[in-house]
Amino acid sequence: MRILVVKLFPTSELFHALPAVHRLRRAYGAKIDWVVHEQGAEIVACFDDVNRVIVYPEDELKHANRRDFRKKLHQETYDLVVDLQGAMQSALVCKSARKSRGAEVLGPSFQTEGACFMYTATTGIRDRERHPVVECMDVLRYLDIQTYPIAFPLRFPMPFVAKSLPPSYVVCSLDGVRKKDRLEAAFWIETIQRLNHPIVLLGGRDSEELADEVEDSLLDLPIYNFVRQINLAEQGGVMQAAETVIACDAFSVHMAAYLRCPTIALFGSGKTTRMQPFDSLCSVIEGSEIEPKAIVAARDELKEQRGEVVSF
């Protein structure tokens, strides 16, 4: 059996679909193809249950891009098509896919823009108070597939680095989706000093100056600055070997948490429980409570919890 999954964006929410996809593959012994936007392709390629990644082009209006995408999409015929995006864009991909006779096209309860008219059935009852992981698993309930145990099977490559990382280190992911979510250099400097542990700095272009300032201010401490030096998948490789990950953007928080790494999420105002990782070893610090001493306390508490989990 071959199943097509369509979950295009944003990158941080791709992880939410993993448990549903995992149970689908196990239930049917299926091969899974996944359609995703360009910026998430390297992440989906690291999902254990995915056989083939089909990249939806960033500029889909360009004729050559549409032609190449449709050619890749039509390489296989699908016995089941599952839309876990719920937008008209993803629903049109589902409609365009080649399907075997009688194949269902299933959409999520949170569908919008009239996407439901492209589906054989909309699974579940719309309830946006639920966690996105639970919403995605509506398709399992519709197909009478067991939803437990919940798993996030993913593995990321460790980047090649000229200088070997220490056996134990803490990751500080400096990115923030919004400007107000980004923390100042003084905050990170004090936090790292209090942690007194080897530190790996991660982030993208917007965090480059911040990382340089932090590194230059802490010359006496072991700092490994990987900002803009490794891609998103390699950042996952660094995280999966970390003692703790500290992050203030949803992507890094979810990636670290679903790798089962003790994670400290620093969320500004306006975040909801829907943004928090599902059933993971994660400590959430919000708003005015985001202080260096609170991070150190959270890290110590997570270390104790992890010890309790692995002890016999």
PDB file of C-alpha atoms in Angstrom:
ATOM      1  CA  MET A   1       0.000   0.000   0.000  1.00  0.00           C
ATOM      2  CA  ARG A   2       1.192   3.522  -0.767  1.00  0.00           C
ATOM      3  CA  ILE A   3      -0.065   6.567   1.139  1.00  0.00           C
ATOM      4  CA  LEU A   4       0.372  10.233   0.256  1.00  0.00           C
ATOM      5  CA  VAL A   5       0.574  12.693   3.158  1.00  0.00           C
ATOM      6  CA  VAL A   6       0.263  16.419   2.470  1.00  0.00           C
ATOM      7  CA  LYS A   7       1.556  18.709   5.209  1.00  0.00           C
ATOM      8  CA  LEU A   8       3.203  21.745   3.673  1.00  0.00           C
ATOM      9  CA  PHE A   9       4.102  24.242   6.414  1.00  0.00           C
ATOM     10  CA  PRO A  10       5.050  25.801   8.798  1.00  0.00           C
ATOM     11  CA  THR A  11       8.219  23.894   9.561  1.00  0.00           C
ATOM     12  CA  SER A  12       7.598  23.827  13.320  1.00  0.00           C
ATOM     13  CA  GLU A  13       4.219  22.090  12.811  1.00  0.00           C
ATOM     14  CA  LEU A  14       5.494  19.281  10.615  1.00  0.00           C
ATOM     15  CA  PHE A  15       6.376  17.363  13.794  1.00  0.00           C
ATOM     16  CA  HIS A  16       2.700  17.365  14.850  1.00  0.00           C
ATOM     17  CA  ALA A  17       1.815  15.003  12.014  1.00  0.00           C
ATOM     18  CA  LEU A  18       4.458  12.413  12.897  1.00  0.00           C
ATOM     19  CA  PRO A  19       2.452  10.205  15.321  1.00  0.00           C
ATOM     20  CA  ALA A  20      -0.447   9.907  12.872  1.00  0.00           C
ATOM     21  CA  VAL A  21       1.874   9.080   9.974  1.00  0.00           C
ATOM     22  CA  HIS A  22       3.728   6.525  12.088  1.00  0.00           C
ATOM     23  CA  ARG A  23       0.526   4.693  13.036  1.00  0.00           C
ATOM     24  CA  LEU A  24      -0.682   4.742   9.401  1.00  0.00           C
ATOM     25  CA  ARG A  25       2.531   3.145   8.212  1.00  0.00           C
ATOM     26  CA  ARG A  26       2.431   0.497  10.933  1.00  0.00           C
ATOM     27  CA  ALA A  27      -1.249  -0.302  10.449  1.00  0.00           C
ATOM     28  CA  TYR A  28      -1.016  -0.851   6.692  1.00  0.00           C
ATOM     29  CA  GLY A  29       2.642  -1.749   6.249  1.00  0.00           C
ATOM     30  CA  ALA A  30       2.565   1.179   3.861  1.00  0.00           C
ATOM     31  CA  LYS A  31       5.100   3.240   1.987  1.00  0.00           C
ATOM     32  CA  ILE A  32       4.678   6.923   2.792  1.00  0.00           C
ATOM     33  CA  ASP A  33       5.275   9.834   0.417  1.00  0.00           C
ATOM     34  CA  TRP A  34       5.080  13.337   1.906  1.00  0.00           C
ATOM     35  CA  VAL A  35       4.471  16.645   0.093  1.00  0.00           C
ATOM     36  CA  VAL A  36       6.087  19.608   1.865  1.00  0.00           C
ATOM     37  CA  HIS A  37       7.225  23.140   1.051  1.00  0.00           C
ATOM     38  CA  GLU A  38      10.880  23.638   0.169  1.00  0.00           C
ATOM     39  CA  GLN A  39      11.891  25.035   3.567  1.00  0.00           C
ATOM     40  CA  GLY A  40      10.723  21.885   5.359  1.00  0.00           C
ATOM     41  CA  ALA A  41      12.043  19.264   2.938  1.00  0.00           C
ATOM     42  CA  GLU A  42      15.316  18.575   4.763  1.00  0.00           C
ATOM     43  CA  ILE A  43      13.366  18.046   7.997  1.00  0.00           C
ATOM     44  CA  VAL A  44      10.819  15.609   6.540  1.00  0.00           C
ATOM     45  CA  ALA A  45      13.704  13.680   4.949  1.00  0.00           C
ATOM     46  CA  CYS A  46      14.793  12.831   8.515  1.00  0.00           C
ATOM     47  CA  PHE A  47      11.435  11.284   9.474  1.00  0.00           C
ATOM     48  CA  ASP A  48      11.924   7.509   9.710  1.00  0.00           C
ATOM     49  CA  ASP A  49       8.493   6.624   8.312  1.00  0.00           C
ATOM     50  CA  VAL A  50       8.808   8.636   5.079  1.00  0.00           C
ATOM     51  CA  ASN A  51       9.996   6.860   1.946  1.00  0.00           C
ATOM     52  CA  ARG A  52       9.930   9.803  -0.442  1.00  0.00           C
ATOM     53  CA  VAL A  53       9.795  13.581  -0.006  1.00  0.00           C
ATOM     54  CA  ILE A  54       7.985  15.513  -2.748  1.00  0.00           C
ATOM     55  CA  VAL A  55       8.944  19.181  -2.633  1.00  0.00           C
ATOM     56  CA  TYR A  56       6.208  21.719  -3.269  1.00  0.00           C
ATOM     57  CA  PRO A  57       7.953  24.682  -4.951  1.00  0.00           C
ATOM     58  CA  GLU A  58       8.153  28.044  -3.212  1.00  0.00           C
ATOM     59  CA  ASP A  59       7.167  29.804  -6.436  1.00  0.00           C
ATOM     60  CA  GLU A  60       4.409  27.476  -7.595  1.00  0.00           C
ATOM     61  CA  LEU A  61       3.049  30.032 -10.087  1.00  0.00           C
ATOM     62  CA  LYS A  62       6.095  29.593 -12.290  1.00  0.00           C
ATOM     63  CA  HIS A  63       5.138  27.192 -15.085  1.00  0.00           C
ATOM     64  CA  ALA A  64       8.370  25.151 -14.950  1.00  0.00           C
ATOM     65  CA  ASN A  65       7.987  24.672 -11.201  1.00  0.00           C
ATOM     66  CA  ARG A  66       4.382  23.474 -11.530  1.00  0.00           C
ATOM     67  CA  ARG A  67       5.335  21.099 -14.333  1.00  0.00           C
ATOM     68  CA  ASP A  68       8.240  19.556 -12.376  1.00  0.00           C
ATOM     69  CA  PHE A  69       6.148  19.211  -9.233  1.00  0.00           C
ATOM     70  CA  ARG A  70       3.280  17.464 -11.018  1.00  0.00           C
ATOM     71  CA  LYS A  71       5.733  15.115 -12.740  1.00  0.00           C
ATOM     72  CA  LYS A  72       7.140  14.026  -9.350  1.00  0.00           C
ATOM     73  CA  LEU A  73       3.687  13.812  -7.778  1.00  0.00           C
ATOM     74  CA  HIS A  74       2.419  11.570 -10.593  1.00  0.00           C
ATOM     75  CA  GLN A  75       5.247   9.051 -10.362  1.00  0.00           C
ATOM     76  CA  GLU A  76       3.139   6.937  -7.998  1.00  0.00           C
ATOM     77  CA  THR A  77      -0.494   5.898  -7.646  1.00  0.00           C
ATOM     78  CA  TYR A  78      -1.847   6.194  -4.112  1.00  0.00           C
ATOM     79  CA  ASP A  79      -4.229   3.946  -2.227  1.00  0.00           C
ATOM     80  CA  LEU A  80      -4.925   6.608   0.404  1.00  0.00           C
ATOM     81  CA  VAL A  81      -4.365  10.377   0.428  1.00  0.00           C
ATOM     82  CA  VAL A  82      -4.276  12.269   3.730  1.00  0.00           C
ATOM     83  CA  ASP A  83      -4.288  16.054   3.975  1.00  0.00           C
ATOM     84  CA  LEU A  84      -2.980  17.227   7.371  1.00  0.00           C
ATOM     85  CA  GLN A  85      -2.703  20.879   6.309  1.00  0.00           C
ATOM     86  CA  GLY A  86      -6.366  21.630   5.711  1.00  0.00           C
ATOM     87  CA  ALA A  87      -5.899  24.535   3.269  1.00  0.00           C
ATOM     88  CA  MET A  88      -7.089  24.886  -0.315  1.00  0.00           C
ATOM     89  CA  GLN A  89      -3.481  24.693  -1.504  1.00  0.00           C
ATOM     90  CA  SER A  90      -2.946  21.278   0.117  1.00  0.00           C
ATOM     91  CA  ALA A  91      -6.406  20.045  -0.892  1.00  0.00           C
ATOM     92  CA  LEU A  92      -5.642  20.815  -4.543  1.00  0.00           C
ATOM     93  CA  VAL A  93      -2.458  18.737  -4.246  1.00  0.00           C
ATOM     94  CA  CYS A  94      -4.578  15.851  -2.941  1.00  0.00           C
ATOM     95  CA  LYS A  95      -7.027  16.237  -5.810  1.00  0.00           C
ATOM     96  CA  SER A  96      -4.189  16.277  -8.354  1.00  0.00           C
ATOM     97  CA  ALA A  97      -2.503  13.119  -7.048  1.00  0.00           C
ATOM     98  CA  ARG A  98      -2.975   9.872  -8.945  1.00  0.00           C
ATOM     99  CA  LYS A  99      -5.187   7.525  -6.968  1.00  0.00           C
ATOM    100  CA  SER A 100      -6.180   3.902  -7.259  1.00  0.00           C
ATOM    101  CA  ARG A 101      -9.842   3.037  -7.801  1.00  0.00           C
ATOM    102  CA  GLY A 102     -11.818   3.689  -4.621  1.00  0.00           C
ATOM    103  CA  ALA A 103      -8.954   5.486  -2.834  1.00  0.00           C
ATOM    104  CA  GLU A 104     -10.141   7.913  -0.157  1.00  0.00           C
ATOM    105  CA  VAL A 105      -8.943  11.494   0.276  1.00  0.00           C
ATOM    106  CA  LEU A 106      -9.154  12.381   3.966  1.00  0.00           C
ATOM    107  CA  GLY A 107      -8.934  15.895   5.384  1.00  0.00           C
ATOM    108  CA  PRO A 108      -8.579  17.285   8.912  1.00  0.00           C
ATOM    109  CA  SER A 109     -11.293  18.783  11.101  1.00  0.00           C
ATOM    110  CA  PHE A 110      -9.483  22.149  11.007  1.00  0.00           C
ATOM    111  CA  GLN A 111      -9.822  22.517   7.217  1.00  0.00           C
ATOM    112  CA  THR A 112     -10.471  26.022   5.856  1.00  0.00           C
ATOM    113  CA  GLU A 113     -11.074  27.843   2.560  1.00  0.00           C
ATOM    114  CA  GLY A 114     -13.551  25.225   1.354  1.00  0.00           C
ATOM    115  CA  ALA A 115     -10.892  22.515   1.243  1.00  0.00           C
ATOM    116  CA  CYS A 116     -13.518  20.017   2.455  1.00  0.00           C
ATOM    117  CA  PHE A 117     -15.047  19.913  -1.040  1.00  0.00           C
ATOM    118  CA  MET A 118     -11.868  18.200  -2.275  1.00  0.00           C
ATOM    119  CA  TYR A 119     -12.093  15.367   0.292  1.00  0.00           C
ATOM    120  CA  THR A 120     -13.894  12.070   0.401  1.00  0.00           C
ATOM    121  CA  ALA A 121     -14.387  12.738   4.109  1.00  0.00           C
ATOM    122  CA  THR A 122     -13.419  15.262   6.767  1.00  0.00           C
ATOM    123  CA  THR A 123     -12.181  13.376   9.828  1.00  0.00           C
ATOM    124  CA  GLY A 124     -13.066  14.402  13.364  1.00  0.00           C
ATOM    125  CA  ILE A 125     -15.063  17.273  14.842  1.00  0.00           C
ATOM    126  CA  ARG A 126     -13.472  20.709  14.806  1.00  0.00           C
ATOM    127  CA  ASP A 127     -12.107  21.575  18.266  1.00  0.00           C
ATOM    128  CA  ARG A 128      -9.202  24.020  18.237  1.00  0.00           C
ATOM    129  CA  GLU A 129      -8.702  23.658  21.982  1.00  0.00           C
ATOM    130  CA  ARG A 130      -7.019  20.316  21.346  1.00  0.00           C
ATOM    131  CA  HIS A 131      -3.305  19.927  20.777  1.00  0.00           C
ATOM    132  CA  PRO A 132      -2.364  19.755  17.038  1.00  0.00           C
ATOM    133  CA  VAL A 133      -0.942  16.242  17.544  1.00  0.00           C
ATOM    134  CA  VAL A 134      -4.366  15.066  18.730  1.00  0.00           C
ATOM    135  CA  GLU A 135      -6.110  16.845  15.847  1.00  0.00           C
ATOM    136  CA  CYS A 136      -3.914  15.102  13.283  1.00  0.00           C
ATOM    137  CA  MET A 137      -4.757  11.730  14.814  1.00  0.00           C
ATOM    138  CA  ASP A 138      -8.438  12.164  13.916  1.00  0.00           C
ATOM    139  CA  VAL A 139      -7.600  10.370  10.675  1.00  0.00           C
ATOM    140  CA  LEU A 140      -6.586   7.308  12.712  1.00  0.00           C
ATOM    141  CA  ARG A 141      -9.877   7.279  14.577  1.00  0.00           C
ATOM    142  CA  TYR A 142     -11.774   7.596  11.301  1.00  0.00           C
ATOM    143  CA  LEU A 143      -9.915   4.557   9.935  1.00  0.00           C
ATOM    144  CA  ASP A 144     -10.327   2.683  13.239  1.00  0.00           C
ATOM    145  CA  ILE A 145      -6.563   2.580  13.826  1.00  0.00           C
ATOM    146  CA  GLN A 146      -5.154   2.563  17.341  1.00  0.00           C
ATOM    147  CA  THR A 147      -3.650   5.935  18.285  1.00  0.00           C
ATOM    148  CA  TYR A 148      -1.259   4.640  20.960  1.00  0.00           C
ATOM    149  CA  PRO A 149       1.591   4.302  21.598  1.00  0.00           C
ATOM    150  CA  ILE A 150       2.430   7.809  20.352  1.00  0.00           C
ATOM    151  CA  ALA A 151       5.859   8.052  18.765  1.00  0.00           C
ATOM    152  CA  PHE A 152       7.935  10.656  16.955  1.00  0.00           C
ATOM    153  CA  PRO A 153      10.392   8.553  14.903  1.00  0.00           C
ATOM    154  CA  LEU A 154      13.050  10.922  13.578  1.00  0.00           C
ATOM    155  CA  ARG A 155      16.837  10.959  13.295  1.00  0.00           C
ATOM    156  CA  PHE A 156      19.054  13.837  12.292  1.00  0.00           C
ATOM    157  CA  PRO A 157      22.617  13.841  10.940  1.00  0.00           C
ATOM    158  CA  MET A 158      25.437  15.069  13.151  1.00  0.00           C
ATOM    159  CA  PRO A 159      27.284  17.854  11.302  1.00  0.00           C
ATOM    160  CA  PHE A 160      30.930  17.563  10.408  1.00  0.00           C
ATOM    161  CA  VAL A 161      32.786  20.040  12.613  1.00  0.00           C
ATOM    162  CA  ALA A 162      36.502  20.778  12.676  1.00  0.00           C
ATOM    163  CA  LYS A 163      36.552  20.865  16.480  1.00  0.00           C
ATOM    164  CA  SER A 164      35.029  17.939  18.362  1.00  0.00           C
ATOM    165  CA  LEU A 165      32.155  18.695  20.693  1.00  0.00           C
ATOM    166  CA  PRO A 166      32.518  17.779  24.375  1.00  0.00           C
ATOM    167  CA  PRO A 167      30.668  14.705  25.668  1.00  0.00           C
ATOM    168  CA  SER A 168      28.183  16.950  27.498  1.00  0.00           C
ATOM    169  CA  TYR A 169      26.909  20.333  26.372  1.00  0.00           C
ATOM    170  CA  VAL A 170      23.878  22.644  26.511  1.00  0.00           C
ATOM    171  CA  VAL A 171      22.330  24.038  23.323  1.00  0.00           C
ATOM    172  CA  CYS A 172      21.149  27.650  23.281  1.00  0.00           C
ATOM    173  CA  SER A 173      18.987  28.318  20.219  1.00  0.00           C
ATOM    174  CA  LEU A 174      18.982  32.091  19.781  1.00  0.00           C
ATOM    175  CA  ASP A 175      16.280  32.427  17.118  1.00  0.00           C
ATOM    176  CA  GLY A 176      12.867  33.927  17.758  1.00  0.00           C
ATOM    177  CA  VAL A 177      10.015  33.921  15.266  1.00  0.00           C
ATOM    178  CA  ARG A 178       9.025  37.453  16.223  1.00  0.00           C
ATOM    179  CA  LYS A 179      11.348  40.287  17.163  1.00  0.00           C
ATOM    180  CA  LYS A 180       9.856  40.548  20.645  1.00  0.00           C
ATOM    181  CA  ASP A 181      10.537  36.845  21.228  1.00  0.00           C
ATOM    182  CA  ARG A 182      14.300  37.298  20.751  1.00  0.00           C
ATOM    183  CA  LEU A 183      16.288  37.728  23.934  1.00  0.00           C
ATOM    184  CA  GLU A 184      19.088  40.231  24.382  1.00  0.00           C
ATOM    185  CA  ALA A 185      22.784  39.379  24.509  1.00  0.00           C
ATOM    186  CA  ALA A 186      22.994  40.361  28.196  1.00  0.00           C
ATOM    187  CA  PHE A 187      20.348  37.758  29.015  1.00  0.00           C
ATOM    188  CA  TRP A 188      22.160  34.954  27.211  1.00  0.00           C
ATOM    189  CA  ILE A 189      25.528  35.968  28.654  1.00  0.00           C
ATOM    190  CA  GLU A 190      24.237  35.863  32.231  1.00  0.00           C
ATOM    191  CA  THR A 191      22.402  32.597  31.597  1.00  0.00           C
ATOM    192  CA  ILE A 192      25.497  30.905  30.161  1.00  0.00           C
ATOM    193  CA  GLN A 193      27.639  32.150  33.032  1.00  0.00           C
ATOM    194  CA  ARG A 194      25.160  30.701  35.532  1.00  0.00           C
ATOM    195  CA  LEU A 195      24.996  27.377  33.677  1.00  0.00           C
ATOM    196  CA  ASN A 196      28.823  27.104  33.744  1.00  0.00           C
ATOM    197  CA  HIS A 197      28.764  24.321  31.144  1.00  0.00           C
ATOM    198  CA  PRO A 198      29.978  23.907  27.546  1.00  0.00           C
ATOM    199  CA  ILE A 199      27.534  25.730  25.273  1.00  0.00           C
ATOM    200  CA  VAL A 200      26.565  25.284  21.616  1.00  0.00           C
ATOM    201  CA  LEU A 201      24.940  28.311  19.975  1.00  0.00           C
ATOM    202  CA  LEU A 202      22.448  27.654  17.179  1.00  0.00           C
ATOM    203  CA  GLY A 203      20.430  29.972  14.984  1.00  0.00           C
ATOM    204  CA  GLY A 204      19.930  31.532  11.589  1.00  0.00           C
ATOM    205  CA  ARG A 205      20.862  34.755   9.856  1.00  0.00           C
ATOM    206  CA  ASP A 206      18.969  37.037  12.252  1.00  0.00           C
ATOM    207  CA  SER A 207      20.934  35.637  15.209  1.00  0.00           C
ATOM    208  CA  GLU A 208      24.425  35.977  13.748  1.00  0.00           C
ATOM    209  CA  GLU A 209      25.349  39.302  15.392  1.00  0.00           C
ATOM    210  CA  LEU A 210      23.827  38.196  18.683  1.00  0.00           C
ATOM    211  CA  ALA A 211      25.858  34.976  18.662  1.00  0.00           C
ATOM    212  CA  ASP A 212      29.084  36.867  17.924  1.00  0.00           C
ATOM    213  CA  GLU A 213      28.417  39.257  20.800  1.00  0.00           C
ATOM    214  CA  VAL A 214      27.750  36.384  23.200  1.00  0.00           C
ATOM    215  CA  GLU A 215      30.838  34.506  22.085  1.00  0.00           C
ATOM    216  CA  ASP A 216      33.102  37.575  22.331  1.00  0.00           C
ATOM    217  CA  SER A 217      31.855  38.300  25.868  1.00  0.00           C
ATOM    218  CA  LEU A 218      32.560  34.775  27.143  1.00  0.00           C
ATOM    219  CA  LEU A 219      36.078  34.049  25.931  1.00  0.00           C
ATOM    220  CA  ASP A 220      36.914  32.184  29.148  1.00  0.00           C
ATOM    221  CA  LEU A 221      34.076  29.651  28.659  1.00  0.00           C
ATOM    222  CA  PRO A 222      33.778  26.779  26.134  1.00  0.00           C
ATOM    223  CA  ILE A 223      31.434  28.260  23.505  1.00  0.00           C
ATOM    224  CA  TYR A 224      30.781  26.542  20.157  1.00  0.00           C
ATOM    225  CA  ASN A 225      29.187  29.002  17.755  1.00  0.00           C
ATOM    226  CA  PHE A 226      27.329  27.145  14.956  1.00  0.00           C
ATOM    227  CA  VAL A 227      24.989  29.993  14.037  1.00  0.00           C
ATOM    228  CA  ARG A 228      24.491  30.032  10.236  1.00  0.00           C
ATOM    229  CA  GLN A 229      27.112  27.289   9.884  1.00  0.00           C
ATOM    230  CA  ILE A 230      24.820  24.231   9.801  1.00  0.00           C
ATOM    231  CA  ASN A 231      21.396  23.552   8.275  1.00  0.00           C
ATOM    232  CA  LEU A 232      18.167  22.745  10.131  1.00  0.00           C
ATOM    233  CA  ALA A 233      18.632  18.967   9.943  1.00  0.00           C
ATOM    234  CA  GLU A 234      22.171  19.251  11.317  1.00  0.00           C
ATOM    235  CA  GLN A 235      20.868  21.439  14.125  1.00  0.00           C
ATOM    236  CA  GLY A 236      18.677  18.476  15.023  1.00  0.00           C
ATOM    237  CA  GLY A 237      21.782  16.289  15.068  1.00  0.00           C
ATOM    238  CA  VAL A 238      23.428  18.619  17.576  1.00  0.00           C
ATOM    239  CA  MET A 239      20.265  18.754  19.695  1.00  0.00           C
ATOM    240  CA  GLN A 240      19.733  15.004  19.891  1.00  0.00           C
ATOM    241  CA  ALA A 241      23.111  14.626  21.635  1.00  0.00           C
ATOM    242  CA  ALA A 242      22.667  17.602  23.990  1.00  0.00           C
ATOM    243  CA  GLU A 243      22.225  17.472  27.734  1.00  0.00           C
ATOM    244  CA  THR A 244      19.626  20.273  27.566  1.00  0.00           C
ATOM    245  CA  VAL A 245      18.209  22.557  24.872  1.00  0.00           C
ATOM    246  CA  ILE A 246      17.140  26.128  25.652  1.00  0.00           C
ATOM    247  CA  ALA A 247      15.098  27.822  22.921  1.00  0.00           C
ATOM    248  CA  CYS A 248      12.574  30.590  22.328  1.00  0.00           C
ATOM    249  CA  ASP A 249      11.255  29.619  18.879  1.00  0.00           C
ATOM    250  CA  ALA A 250       8.616  26.960  18.299  1.00  0.00           C
ATOM    251  CA  PHE A 251      10.647  25.041  15.709  1.00  0.00           C
ATOM    252  CA  SER A 252      13.676  24.444  17.965  1.00  0.00           C
ATOM    253  CA  VAL A 253      11.475  23.712  20.978  1.00  0.00           C
ATOM    254  CA  HIS A 254       9.447  21.063  19.173  1.00  0.00           C
ATOM    255  CA  MET A 255      12.415  19.481  17.445  1.00  0.00           C
ATOM    256  CA  ALA A 256      14.365  19.131  20.694  1.00  0.00           C
ATOM    257  CA  ALA A 257      11.372  17.926  22.699  1.00  0.00           C
ATOM    258  CA  TYR A 258      10.408  15.239  20.177  1.00  0.00           C
ATOM    259  CA  LEU A 259      13.999  14.054  20.137  1.00  0.00           C
ATOM    260  CA  ARG A 260      13.375  13.349  23.838  1.00  0.00           C
ATOM    261  CA  CYS A 261      15.977  15.900  24.862  1.00  0.00           C
ATOM    262  CA  PRO A 262      15.258  17.854  28.085  1.00  0.00           C
ATOM    263  CA  THR A 263      13.992  21.174  26.721  1.00  0.00           C
ATOM    264  CA  ILE A 264      13.452  24.608  28.226  1.00  0.00           C
ATOM    265  CA  ALA A 265      10.985  26.674  26.167  1.00  0.00           C
ATOM    266  CA  LEU A 266      11.117  30.433  26.628  1.00  0.00           C
ATOM    267  CA  PHE A 267       7.774  31.725  25.362  1.00  0.00           C
ATOM    268  CA  GLY A 268       6.770  35.379  25.378  1.00  0.00           C
ATOM    269  CA  SER A 269       3.215  36.613  25.861  1.00  0.00           C
ATOM    270  CA  GLY A 270       0.457  35.290  23.642  1.00  0.00           C
ATOM    271  CA  LYS A 271       1.595  31.646  23.530  1.00  0.00           C
ATOM    272  CA  THR A 272      -0.974  28.951  24.242  1.00  0.00           C
ATOM    273  CA  THR A 273      -0.826  25.303  25.217  1.00  0.00           C
ATOM    274  CA  ARG A 274      -1.195  24.476  21.499  1.00  0.00           C
ATOM    275  CA  MET A 275       2.358  25.791  21.023  1.00  0.00           C
ATOM    276  CA  GLN A 276       3.846  23.542  23.692  1.00  0.00           C
ATOM    277  CA  PRO A 277       5.337  20.141  22.816  1.00  0.00           C
ATOM    278  CA  PHE A 278       3.038  17.171  23.293  1.00  0.00           C
ATOM    279  CA  ASP A 279       3.816  14.765  26.144  1.00  0.00           C
ATOM    280  CA  SER A 280       7.544  15.505  26.400  1.00  0.00           C
ATOM    281  CA  LEU A 281      10.257  16.387  28.895  1.00  0.00           C
ATOM    282  CA  CYS A 282       9.807  20.135  28.466  1.00  0.00           C
ATOM    283  CA  SER A 283       9.766  23.015  30.947  1.00  0.00           C
ATOM    284  CA  VAL A 284       7.929  26.136  29.756  1.00  0.00           C
ATOM    285  CA  ILE A 285       8.901  29.550  31.109  1.00  0.00           C
ATOM    286  CA  GLU A 286       6.692  32.422  30.010  1.00  0.00           C
ATOM    287  CA  GLY A 287       6.587  36.222  30.027  1.00  0.00           C
ATOM    288  CA  SER A 288       8.100  38.013  32.999  1.00  0.00           C
ATOM    289  CA  GLU A 289       9.284  34.718  34.513  1.00  0.00           C
ATOM    290  CA  ILE A 290      11.977  34.389  31.835  1.00  0.00           C
ATOM    291  CA  GLU A 291      15.110  35.006  33.916  1.00  0.00           C
ATOM    292  CA  PRO A 292      18.566  33.370  33.929  1.00  0.00           C
ATOM    293  CA  LYS A 293      18.086  31.964  37.438  1.00  0.00           C
ATOM    294  CA  ALA A 294      14.757  30.424  36.408  1.00  0.00           C
ATOM    295  CA  ILE A 295      16.473  28.680  33.488  1.00  0.00           C
ATOM    296  CA  VAL A 296      19.148  27.185  35.751  1.00  0.00           C
ATOM    297  CA  ALA A 297      16.451  25.964  38.161  1.00  0.00           C
ATOM    298  CA  ALA A 298      14.456  24.446  35.273  1.00  0.00           C
ATOM    299  CA  ARG A 299      17.555  22.707  33.938  1.00  0.00           C
ATOM    300  CA  ASP A 300      18.291  21.139  37.338  1.00  0.00           C
ATOM    301  CA  GLU A 301      14.686  19.993  37.652  1.00  0.00           C
ATOM    302  CA  LEU A 302      14.731  18.428  34.184  1.00  0.00           C
ATOM    303  CA  LYS A 303      17.936  16.555  35.021  1.00  0.00           C
ATOM    304  CA  GLU A 304      16.228  15.098  38.090  1.00  0.00           C
ATOM    305  CA  GLN A 305      13.129  14.139  36.070  1.00  0.00           C
ATOM    306  CA  ARG A 306      15.256  12.479  33.410  1.00  0.00           C
ATOM    307  CA  GLY A 307      17.079  10.510  36.091  1.00  0.00           C
ATOM    308  CA  GLU A 308      13.743   9.310  37.462  1.00  0.00           C
ATOM    309  CA  VAL A 309      12.566   8.243  33.992  1.00  0.00           C
ATOM    310  CA  VAL A 310      15.638   6.138  33.202  1.00  0.00           C
ATOM    311  CA  SER A 311      16.171   4.710  36.704  1.00  0.00           C
ATOM    312  CA  PHE A 312      14.935   1.238  37.665  1.00  0.00           C
TER     313      PHE A 312
END
